[in-house]
Short mmCIF file of C-alpha atoms in Angstrom, two decimals:
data_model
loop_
_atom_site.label_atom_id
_atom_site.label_comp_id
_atom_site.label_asym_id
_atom_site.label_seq_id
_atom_site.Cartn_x
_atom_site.Cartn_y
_atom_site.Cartn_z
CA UNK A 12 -17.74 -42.49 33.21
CA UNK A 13 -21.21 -41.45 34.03
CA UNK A 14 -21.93 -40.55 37.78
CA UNK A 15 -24.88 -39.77 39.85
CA UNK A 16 -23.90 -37.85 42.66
CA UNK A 17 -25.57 -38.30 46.20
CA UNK A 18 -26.65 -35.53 48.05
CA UNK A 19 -23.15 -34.68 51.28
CA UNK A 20 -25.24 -35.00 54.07
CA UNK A 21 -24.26 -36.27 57.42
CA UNK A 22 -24.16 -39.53 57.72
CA UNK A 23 -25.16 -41.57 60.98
CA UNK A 24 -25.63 -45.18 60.57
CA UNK A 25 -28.77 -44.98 61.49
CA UNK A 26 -30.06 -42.57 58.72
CA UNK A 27 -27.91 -43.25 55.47
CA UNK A 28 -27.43 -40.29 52.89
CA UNK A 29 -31.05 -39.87 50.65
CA UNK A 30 -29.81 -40.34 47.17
CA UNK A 31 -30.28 -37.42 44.97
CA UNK A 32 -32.16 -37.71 41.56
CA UNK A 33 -30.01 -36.41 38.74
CA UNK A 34 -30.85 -36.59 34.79
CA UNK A 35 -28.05 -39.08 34.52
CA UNK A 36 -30.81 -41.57 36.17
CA UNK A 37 -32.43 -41.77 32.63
CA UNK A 38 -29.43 -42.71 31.17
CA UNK A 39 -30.20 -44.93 28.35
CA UNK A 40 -27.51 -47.84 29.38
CA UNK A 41 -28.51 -47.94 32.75
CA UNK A 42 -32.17 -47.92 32.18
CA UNK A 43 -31.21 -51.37 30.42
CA UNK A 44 -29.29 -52.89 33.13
CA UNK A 45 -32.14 -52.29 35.35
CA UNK A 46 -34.27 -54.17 33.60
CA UNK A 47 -32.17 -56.91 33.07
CA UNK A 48 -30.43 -57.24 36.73
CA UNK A 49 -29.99 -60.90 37.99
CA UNK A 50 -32.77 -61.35 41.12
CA UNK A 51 -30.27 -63.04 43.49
CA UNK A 52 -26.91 -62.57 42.53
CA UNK A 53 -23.78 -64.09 44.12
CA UNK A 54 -22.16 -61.63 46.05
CA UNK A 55 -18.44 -61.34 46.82
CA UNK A 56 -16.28 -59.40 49.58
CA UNK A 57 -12.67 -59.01 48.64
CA UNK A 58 -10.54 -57.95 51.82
CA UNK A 59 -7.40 -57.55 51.39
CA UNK A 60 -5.53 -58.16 54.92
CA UNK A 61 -2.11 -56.87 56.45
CA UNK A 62 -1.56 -57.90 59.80
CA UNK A 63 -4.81 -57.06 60.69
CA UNK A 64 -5.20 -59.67 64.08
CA UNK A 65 -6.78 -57.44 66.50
CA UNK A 66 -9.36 -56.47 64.05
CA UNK A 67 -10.55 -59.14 62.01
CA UNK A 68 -13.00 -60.22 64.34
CA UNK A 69 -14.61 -57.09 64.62
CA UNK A 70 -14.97 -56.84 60.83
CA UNK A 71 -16.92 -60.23 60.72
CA UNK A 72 -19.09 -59.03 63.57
CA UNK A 73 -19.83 -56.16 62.03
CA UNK A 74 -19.88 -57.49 58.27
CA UNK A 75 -22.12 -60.60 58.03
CA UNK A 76 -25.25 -59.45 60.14
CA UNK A 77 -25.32 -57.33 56.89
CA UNK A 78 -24.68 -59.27 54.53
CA UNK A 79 -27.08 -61.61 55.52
CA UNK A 80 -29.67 -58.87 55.62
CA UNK A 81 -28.99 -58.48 51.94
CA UNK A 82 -30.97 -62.09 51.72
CA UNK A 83 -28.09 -62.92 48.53
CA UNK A 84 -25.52 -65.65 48.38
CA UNK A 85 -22.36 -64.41 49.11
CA UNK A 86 -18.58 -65.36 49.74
CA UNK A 87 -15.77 -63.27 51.89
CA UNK A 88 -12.35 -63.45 49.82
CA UNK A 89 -9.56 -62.92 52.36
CA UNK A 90 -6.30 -61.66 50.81
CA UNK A 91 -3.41 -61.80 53.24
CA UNK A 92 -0.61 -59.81 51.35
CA UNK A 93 1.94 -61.27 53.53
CA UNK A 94 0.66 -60.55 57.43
CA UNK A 95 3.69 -61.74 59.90
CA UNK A 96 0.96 -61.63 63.07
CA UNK A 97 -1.59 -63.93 63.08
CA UNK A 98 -4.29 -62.48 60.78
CA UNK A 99 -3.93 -65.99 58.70
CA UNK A 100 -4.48 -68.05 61.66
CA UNK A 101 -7.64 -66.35 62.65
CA UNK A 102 -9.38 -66.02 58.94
CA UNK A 103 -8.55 -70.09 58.39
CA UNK A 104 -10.25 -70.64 62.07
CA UNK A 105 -13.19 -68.89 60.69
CA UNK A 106 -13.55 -70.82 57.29
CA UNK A 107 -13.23 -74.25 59.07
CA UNK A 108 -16.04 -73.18 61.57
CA UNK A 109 -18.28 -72.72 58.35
CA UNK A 110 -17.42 -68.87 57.10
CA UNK A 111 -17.93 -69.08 53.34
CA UNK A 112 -15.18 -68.18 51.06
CA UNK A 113 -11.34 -68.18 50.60
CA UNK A 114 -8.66 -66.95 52.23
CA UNK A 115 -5.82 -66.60 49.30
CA UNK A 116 -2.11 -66.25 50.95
CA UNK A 117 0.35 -64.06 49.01
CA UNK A 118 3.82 -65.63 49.33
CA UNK A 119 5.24 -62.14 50.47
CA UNK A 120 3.86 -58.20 50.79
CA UNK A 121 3.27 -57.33 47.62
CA UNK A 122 0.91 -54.29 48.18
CA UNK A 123 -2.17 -53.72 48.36
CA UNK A 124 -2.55 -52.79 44.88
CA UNK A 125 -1.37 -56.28 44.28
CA UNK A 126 -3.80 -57.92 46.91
CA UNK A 127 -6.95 -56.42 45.50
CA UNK A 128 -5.80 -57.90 42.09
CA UNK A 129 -5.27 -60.73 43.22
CA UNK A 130 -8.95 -60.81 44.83
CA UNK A 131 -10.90 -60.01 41.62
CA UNK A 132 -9.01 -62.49 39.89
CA UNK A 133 -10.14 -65.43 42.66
CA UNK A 134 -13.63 -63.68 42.96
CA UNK A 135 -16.61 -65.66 41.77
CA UNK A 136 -19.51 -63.28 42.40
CA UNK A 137 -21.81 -61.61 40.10
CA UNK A 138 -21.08 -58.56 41.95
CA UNK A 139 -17.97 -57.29 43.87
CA UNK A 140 -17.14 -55.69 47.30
CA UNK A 141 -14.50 -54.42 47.64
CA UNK A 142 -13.76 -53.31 51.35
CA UNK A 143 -10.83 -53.00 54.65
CA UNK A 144 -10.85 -54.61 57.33
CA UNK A 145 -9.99 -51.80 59.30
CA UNK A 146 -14.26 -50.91 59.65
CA UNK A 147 -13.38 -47.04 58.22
CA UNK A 148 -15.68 -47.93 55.44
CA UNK A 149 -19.40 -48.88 57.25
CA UNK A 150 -20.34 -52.06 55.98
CA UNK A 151 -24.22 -51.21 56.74
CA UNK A 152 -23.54 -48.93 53.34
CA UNK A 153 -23.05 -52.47 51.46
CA UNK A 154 -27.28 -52.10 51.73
CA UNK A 155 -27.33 -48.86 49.71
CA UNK A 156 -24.35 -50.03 47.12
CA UNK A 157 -26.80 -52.95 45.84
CA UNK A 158 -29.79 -50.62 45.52
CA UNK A 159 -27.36 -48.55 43.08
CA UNK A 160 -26.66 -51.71 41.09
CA UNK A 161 -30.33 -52.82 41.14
CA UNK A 162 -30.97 -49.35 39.90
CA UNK A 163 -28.73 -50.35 36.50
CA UNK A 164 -25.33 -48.95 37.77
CA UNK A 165 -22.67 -50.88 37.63
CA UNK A 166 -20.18 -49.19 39.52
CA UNK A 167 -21.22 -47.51 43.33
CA UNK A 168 -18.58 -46.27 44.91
CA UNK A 169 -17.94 -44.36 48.62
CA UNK A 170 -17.35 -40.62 48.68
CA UNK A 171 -15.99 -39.56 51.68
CA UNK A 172 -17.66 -36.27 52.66
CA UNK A 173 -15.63 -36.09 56.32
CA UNK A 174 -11.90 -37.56 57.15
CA UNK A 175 -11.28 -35.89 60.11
CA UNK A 176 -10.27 -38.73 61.52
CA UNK A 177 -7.19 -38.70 59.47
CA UNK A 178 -4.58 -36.29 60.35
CA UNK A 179 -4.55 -32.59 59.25
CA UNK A 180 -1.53 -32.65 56.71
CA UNK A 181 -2.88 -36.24 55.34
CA UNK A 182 -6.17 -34.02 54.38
CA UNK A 183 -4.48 -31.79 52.79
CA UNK A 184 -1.74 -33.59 51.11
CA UNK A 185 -5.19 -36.17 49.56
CA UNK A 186 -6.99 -33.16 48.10
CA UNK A 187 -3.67 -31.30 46.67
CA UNK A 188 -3.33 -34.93 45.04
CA UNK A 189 -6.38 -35.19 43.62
CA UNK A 190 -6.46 -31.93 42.20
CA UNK A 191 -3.11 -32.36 40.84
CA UNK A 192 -4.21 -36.16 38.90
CA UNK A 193 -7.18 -34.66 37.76
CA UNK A 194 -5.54 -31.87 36.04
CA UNK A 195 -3.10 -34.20 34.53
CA UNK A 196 -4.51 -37.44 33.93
CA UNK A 197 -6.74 -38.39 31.14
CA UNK A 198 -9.32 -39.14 33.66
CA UNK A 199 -11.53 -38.20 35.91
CA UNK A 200 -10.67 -39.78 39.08
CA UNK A 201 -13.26 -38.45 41.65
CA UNK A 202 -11.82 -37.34 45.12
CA UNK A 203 -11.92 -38.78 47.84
CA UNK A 204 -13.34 -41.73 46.59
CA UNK A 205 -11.40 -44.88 47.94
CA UNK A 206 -11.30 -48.74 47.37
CA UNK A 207 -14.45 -48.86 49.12
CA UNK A 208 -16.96 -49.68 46.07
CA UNK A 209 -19.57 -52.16 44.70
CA UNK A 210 -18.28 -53.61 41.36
CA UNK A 211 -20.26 -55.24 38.55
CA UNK A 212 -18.91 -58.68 37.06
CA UNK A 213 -18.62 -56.48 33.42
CA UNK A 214 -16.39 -54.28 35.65
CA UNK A 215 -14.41 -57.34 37.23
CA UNK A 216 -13.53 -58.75 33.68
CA UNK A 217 -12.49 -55.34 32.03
CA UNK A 218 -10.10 -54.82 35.49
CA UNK A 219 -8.71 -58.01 34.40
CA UNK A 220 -7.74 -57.53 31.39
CA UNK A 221 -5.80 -54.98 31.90
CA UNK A 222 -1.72 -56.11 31.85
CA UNK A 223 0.06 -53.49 33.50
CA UNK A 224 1.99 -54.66 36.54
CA UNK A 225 2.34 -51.17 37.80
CA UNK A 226 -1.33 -51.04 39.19
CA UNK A 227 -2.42 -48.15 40.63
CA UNK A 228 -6.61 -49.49 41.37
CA UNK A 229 -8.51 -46.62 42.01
CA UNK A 230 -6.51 -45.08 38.61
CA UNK A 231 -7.92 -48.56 37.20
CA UNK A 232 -11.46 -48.11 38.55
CA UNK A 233 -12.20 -44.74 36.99
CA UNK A 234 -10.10 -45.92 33.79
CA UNK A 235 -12.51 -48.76 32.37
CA UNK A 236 -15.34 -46.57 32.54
CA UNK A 237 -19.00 -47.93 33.26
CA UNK A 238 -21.67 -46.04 34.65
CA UNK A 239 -21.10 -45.20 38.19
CA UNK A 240 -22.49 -43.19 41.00
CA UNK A 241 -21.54 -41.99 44.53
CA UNK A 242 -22.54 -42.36 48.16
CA UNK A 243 -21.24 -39.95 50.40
CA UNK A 244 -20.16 -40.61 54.07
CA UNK A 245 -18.21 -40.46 56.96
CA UNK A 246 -15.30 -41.75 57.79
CA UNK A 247 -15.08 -43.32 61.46
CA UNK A 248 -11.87 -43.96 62.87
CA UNK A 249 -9.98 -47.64 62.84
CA UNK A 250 -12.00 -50.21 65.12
CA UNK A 251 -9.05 -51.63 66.38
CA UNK A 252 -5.08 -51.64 65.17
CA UNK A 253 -2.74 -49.20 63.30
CA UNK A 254 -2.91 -47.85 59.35
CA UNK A 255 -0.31 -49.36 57.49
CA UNK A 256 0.52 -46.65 54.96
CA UNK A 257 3.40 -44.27 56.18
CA UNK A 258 3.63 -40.78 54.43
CA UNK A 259 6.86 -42.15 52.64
CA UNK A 260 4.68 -45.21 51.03
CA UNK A 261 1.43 -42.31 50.35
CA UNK A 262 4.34 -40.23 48.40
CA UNK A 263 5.38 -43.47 46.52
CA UNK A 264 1.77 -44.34 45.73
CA UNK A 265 0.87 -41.26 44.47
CA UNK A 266 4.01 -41.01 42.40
CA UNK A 267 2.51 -44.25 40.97
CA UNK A 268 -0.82 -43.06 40.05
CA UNK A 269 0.67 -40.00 38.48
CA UNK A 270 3.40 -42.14 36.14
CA UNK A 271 0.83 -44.44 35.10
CA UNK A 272 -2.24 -41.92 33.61
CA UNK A 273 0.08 -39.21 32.27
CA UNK A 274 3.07 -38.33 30.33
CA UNK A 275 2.88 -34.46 31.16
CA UNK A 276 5.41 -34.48 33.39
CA UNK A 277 7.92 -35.18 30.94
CA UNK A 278 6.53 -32.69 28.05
CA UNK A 279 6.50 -29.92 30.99
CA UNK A 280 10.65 -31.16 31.02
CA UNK A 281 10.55 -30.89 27.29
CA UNK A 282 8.98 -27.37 26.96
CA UNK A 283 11.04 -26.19 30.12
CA UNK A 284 14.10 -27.36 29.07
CA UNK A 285 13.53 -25.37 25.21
CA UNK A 286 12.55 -22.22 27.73
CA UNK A 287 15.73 -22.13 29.28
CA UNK A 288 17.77 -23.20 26.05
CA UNK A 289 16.32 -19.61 24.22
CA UNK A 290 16.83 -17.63 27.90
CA UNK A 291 20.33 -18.97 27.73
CA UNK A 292 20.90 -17.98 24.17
CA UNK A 293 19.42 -14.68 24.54
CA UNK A 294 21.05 -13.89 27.60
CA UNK A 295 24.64 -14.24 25.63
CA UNK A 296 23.43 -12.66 22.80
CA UNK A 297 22.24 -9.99 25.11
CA UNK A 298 26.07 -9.93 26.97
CA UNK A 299 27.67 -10.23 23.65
CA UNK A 300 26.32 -7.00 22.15
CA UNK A 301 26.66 -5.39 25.45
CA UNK A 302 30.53 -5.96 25.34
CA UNK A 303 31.03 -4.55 21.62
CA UNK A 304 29.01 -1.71 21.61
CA UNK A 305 29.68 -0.47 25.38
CA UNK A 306 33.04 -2.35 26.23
CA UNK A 307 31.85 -3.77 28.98
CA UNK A 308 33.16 -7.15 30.43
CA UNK A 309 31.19 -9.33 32.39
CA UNK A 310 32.50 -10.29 35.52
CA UNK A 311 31.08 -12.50 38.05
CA UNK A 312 32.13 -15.44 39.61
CA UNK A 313 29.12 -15.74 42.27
CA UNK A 314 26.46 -15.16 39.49
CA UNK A 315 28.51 -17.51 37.26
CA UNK A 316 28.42 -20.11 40.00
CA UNK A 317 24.83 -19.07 41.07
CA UNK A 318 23.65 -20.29 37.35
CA UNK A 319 25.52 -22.93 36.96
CA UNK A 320 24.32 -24.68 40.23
CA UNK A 321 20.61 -23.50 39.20
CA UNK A 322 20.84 -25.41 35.51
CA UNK A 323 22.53 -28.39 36.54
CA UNK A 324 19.57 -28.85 39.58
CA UNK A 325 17.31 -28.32 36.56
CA UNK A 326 18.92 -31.61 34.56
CA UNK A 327 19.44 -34.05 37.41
CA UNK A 328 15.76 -33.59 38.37
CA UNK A 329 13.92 -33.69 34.36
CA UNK A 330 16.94 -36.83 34.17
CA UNK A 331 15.21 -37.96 37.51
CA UNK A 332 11.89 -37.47 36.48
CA UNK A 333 12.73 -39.71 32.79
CA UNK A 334 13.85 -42.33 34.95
CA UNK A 335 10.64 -42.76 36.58
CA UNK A 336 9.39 -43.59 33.43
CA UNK A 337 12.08 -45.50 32.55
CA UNK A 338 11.87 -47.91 35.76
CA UNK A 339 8.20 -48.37 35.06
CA UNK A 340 9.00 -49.48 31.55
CA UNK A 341 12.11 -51.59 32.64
CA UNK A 342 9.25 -53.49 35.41
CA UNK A 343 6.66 -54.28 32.33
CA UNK A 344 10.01 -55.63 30.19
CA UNK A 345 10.22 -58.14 32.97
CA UNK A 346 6.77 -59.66 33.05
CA UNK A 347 7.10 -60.79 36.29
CA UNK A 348 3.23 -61.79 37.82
CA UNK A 349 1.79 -58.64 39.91
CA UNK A 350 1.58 -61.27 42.50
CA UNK A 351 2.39 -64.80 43.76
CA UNK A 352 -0.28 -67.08 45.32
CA UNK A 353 1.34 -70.01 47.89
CA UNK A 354 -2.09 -71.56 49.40
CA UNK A 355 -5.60 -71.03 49.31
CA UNK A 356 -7.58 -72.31 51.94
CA UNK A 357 -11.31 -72.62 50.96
CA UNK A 358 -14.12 -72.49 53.62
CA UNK A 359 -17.41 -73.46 53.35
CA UNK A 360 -19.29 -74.16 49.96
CA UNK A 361 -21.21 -71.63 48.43
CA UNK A 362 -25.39 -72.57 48.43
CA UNK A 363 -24.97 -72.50 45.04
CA UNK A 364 -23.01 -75.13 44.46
CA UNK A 365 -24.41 -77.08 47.03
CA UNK A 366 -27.63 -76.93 46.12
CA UNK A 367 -26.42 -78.08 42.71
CA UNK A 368 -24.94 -81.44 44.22
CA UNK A 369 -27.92 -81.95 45.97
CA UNK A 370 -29.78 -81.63 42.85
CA UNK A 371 -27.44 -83.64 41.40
CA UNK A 372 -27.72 -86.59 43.79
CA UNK A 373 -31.27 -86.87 43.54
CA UNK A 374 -31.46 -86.80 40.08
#
């Protein structure tokens, strides 16, 4: 994955992050997408939604004065994984009164790993969006993503340089994270980068190929590759509403990211488990010449007991850890879809296609 790295400097929205020119820039693949760059591509905004009612409204305030500054076609697709408030009620308001796009209605929560699939798949844009609702990722940086792909990238993704609008130990516990997958993984997932990205249709169709129903996206993003760069900024705090993700569901999601790139965690089981085997055996080899050439017994019950406790800790959790695995295998066996659609409510028609009726019609 090839990136170009913009330079971390603050970040108003009035004076966007300079990019930074880099050698990568001459790369030969992306000197050839430059060139060959559609002039007015269909753009399209996936959002996935979770009871998001008291913000919504903001984000289309604050969304389409930009988009239509981009001067492209585009289309929002709405995801609502499930909302119980009324998020739906809002978005299908909005398409009637002549929003374009979709708003696709997940039968249940299924996650938002499972939303955003769900949003490439229904996405008919040359290029992708991908963006919350919530307004922490500034839509006015939309502007600088399609320069990126313009300049032959076709992957531009936010960095973000300051969080401190999240909590202290949610800092901390991100970077120790992505520390931790980068040293495992095959990969080079780059931190701190979120959902928040500009995607190329190449991109879309290689994300959708992929089977796995276990989907853990930004894993996904850095997985298929293409050449990529960053754009650094800051993080504001939610517009309106609450975050959604508890640190019980961040522990789960990270344990999901971690099961699906690598298998280290069960060689480290492996190679600790053959440690402690030869320990073992040279600890009673050690006691056993101990007692025939200086007569000593061994007593001990509380070191007996001490060891015992310690070993059979050390099975339950590499058996824990192997059923990780296991569950994630037992979940592909089943096949089931990552998701399950129940209505799609369309708003209005692109100008695409209805400047092709028209054309049609007076033909």
């Amino acid at each position: 994955m090839f990136f170009r790295q913009f330079a971390p400097t603050s970040t108003a929205k009035s004076e966007p992050p300079e990019p930074m020119q880099t050698a990568v820039a001459s790369n030969i693949y992306v000197s050839r997408r430059e060139t060959t760059r559609p002039a007015s591509p269909l753009l399209s905004v996936i959002v996935p939604v979770f009871n998001e009612e008291d913000v919504i409204l903001h984000f289309l305030e604050a969304t389409r004065p930009v988009l239509d500054q981009t001067g492209l076609q585009y289309e929002y697709v709405f995801i609502d994984d499930g909302s119980r408030d009324k998020t739906a009620d809002i978005l299908s308001d909005q398409l009637k009164a002549g929003l374009p796009g979709r708003l696709l209605g997940l039968s249940r929560n299924f996650g938002k790993e499972a939303a955003l699939s769900a949003g490439l798949e229904a996405a008919k844009g040359d290029i992708a969006v991908i963006i919350d609702a919530d307004l922490q990722d500034p839509p006015e940086l939309i502007l600088q993503m399609l320069d990126g792909w313009r300049a032959g990238y076709d992957v531009v993704y936010g960095l973000r340089v300051d969080r401190s609008s999240d909590t202290m130990v949610k800092r901390q516990t991100a970077g120790m994270f992505y520390r931790l997958f980068n040293r495992l993984a095959n990969i080079d997932m780059p931190a701190n980068a979120g959902d928040f990205r500009l995607i190329d249709r190449a991109v879309i169709d290689a994300l959708l190929r992929l089977p796995e129903r276990n989907r853990f996206m930004k894993g996904l993003f850095a997985w298929v590759g293409f050449p990529a760069m960053a754009l650094p900024y800051e993080r504001p705090p939610r517009k309106a509403g609450t975050g959604k993700f508890n640190y019980w569901k961040l522990w789960n999601f990270a344990l999901d990211g971690l099961t699906a790139f690598t298998t280290l965690p069960l060689r480290v089981w492996f190679y600790g488990g053959a440690f402690v085997s030869l320990a073992a055996f040279a600890y009673a080899l050690y006691l056993t010449l101990r007692v025939f050439v200086a007569g000593i017994d061994v007593p001990g019950y509380a070191s007996l007991m001490v060891a015992l406790l310690f070993f059979s800790g050390v099975q339950l959790l590499s058996i824990g850890m192997i059923g990780e695995y296991i569950a994630r295998l037992f979940n592909e066996a089943k096949q089931r879809p990552v998701y399950i659609l129940q209505d799609v409510i369309e708003g209005e028609k692109s100008q695409v296609e209805s400047q092709a009726e028209t054309g049609n019609d007076g033909s």
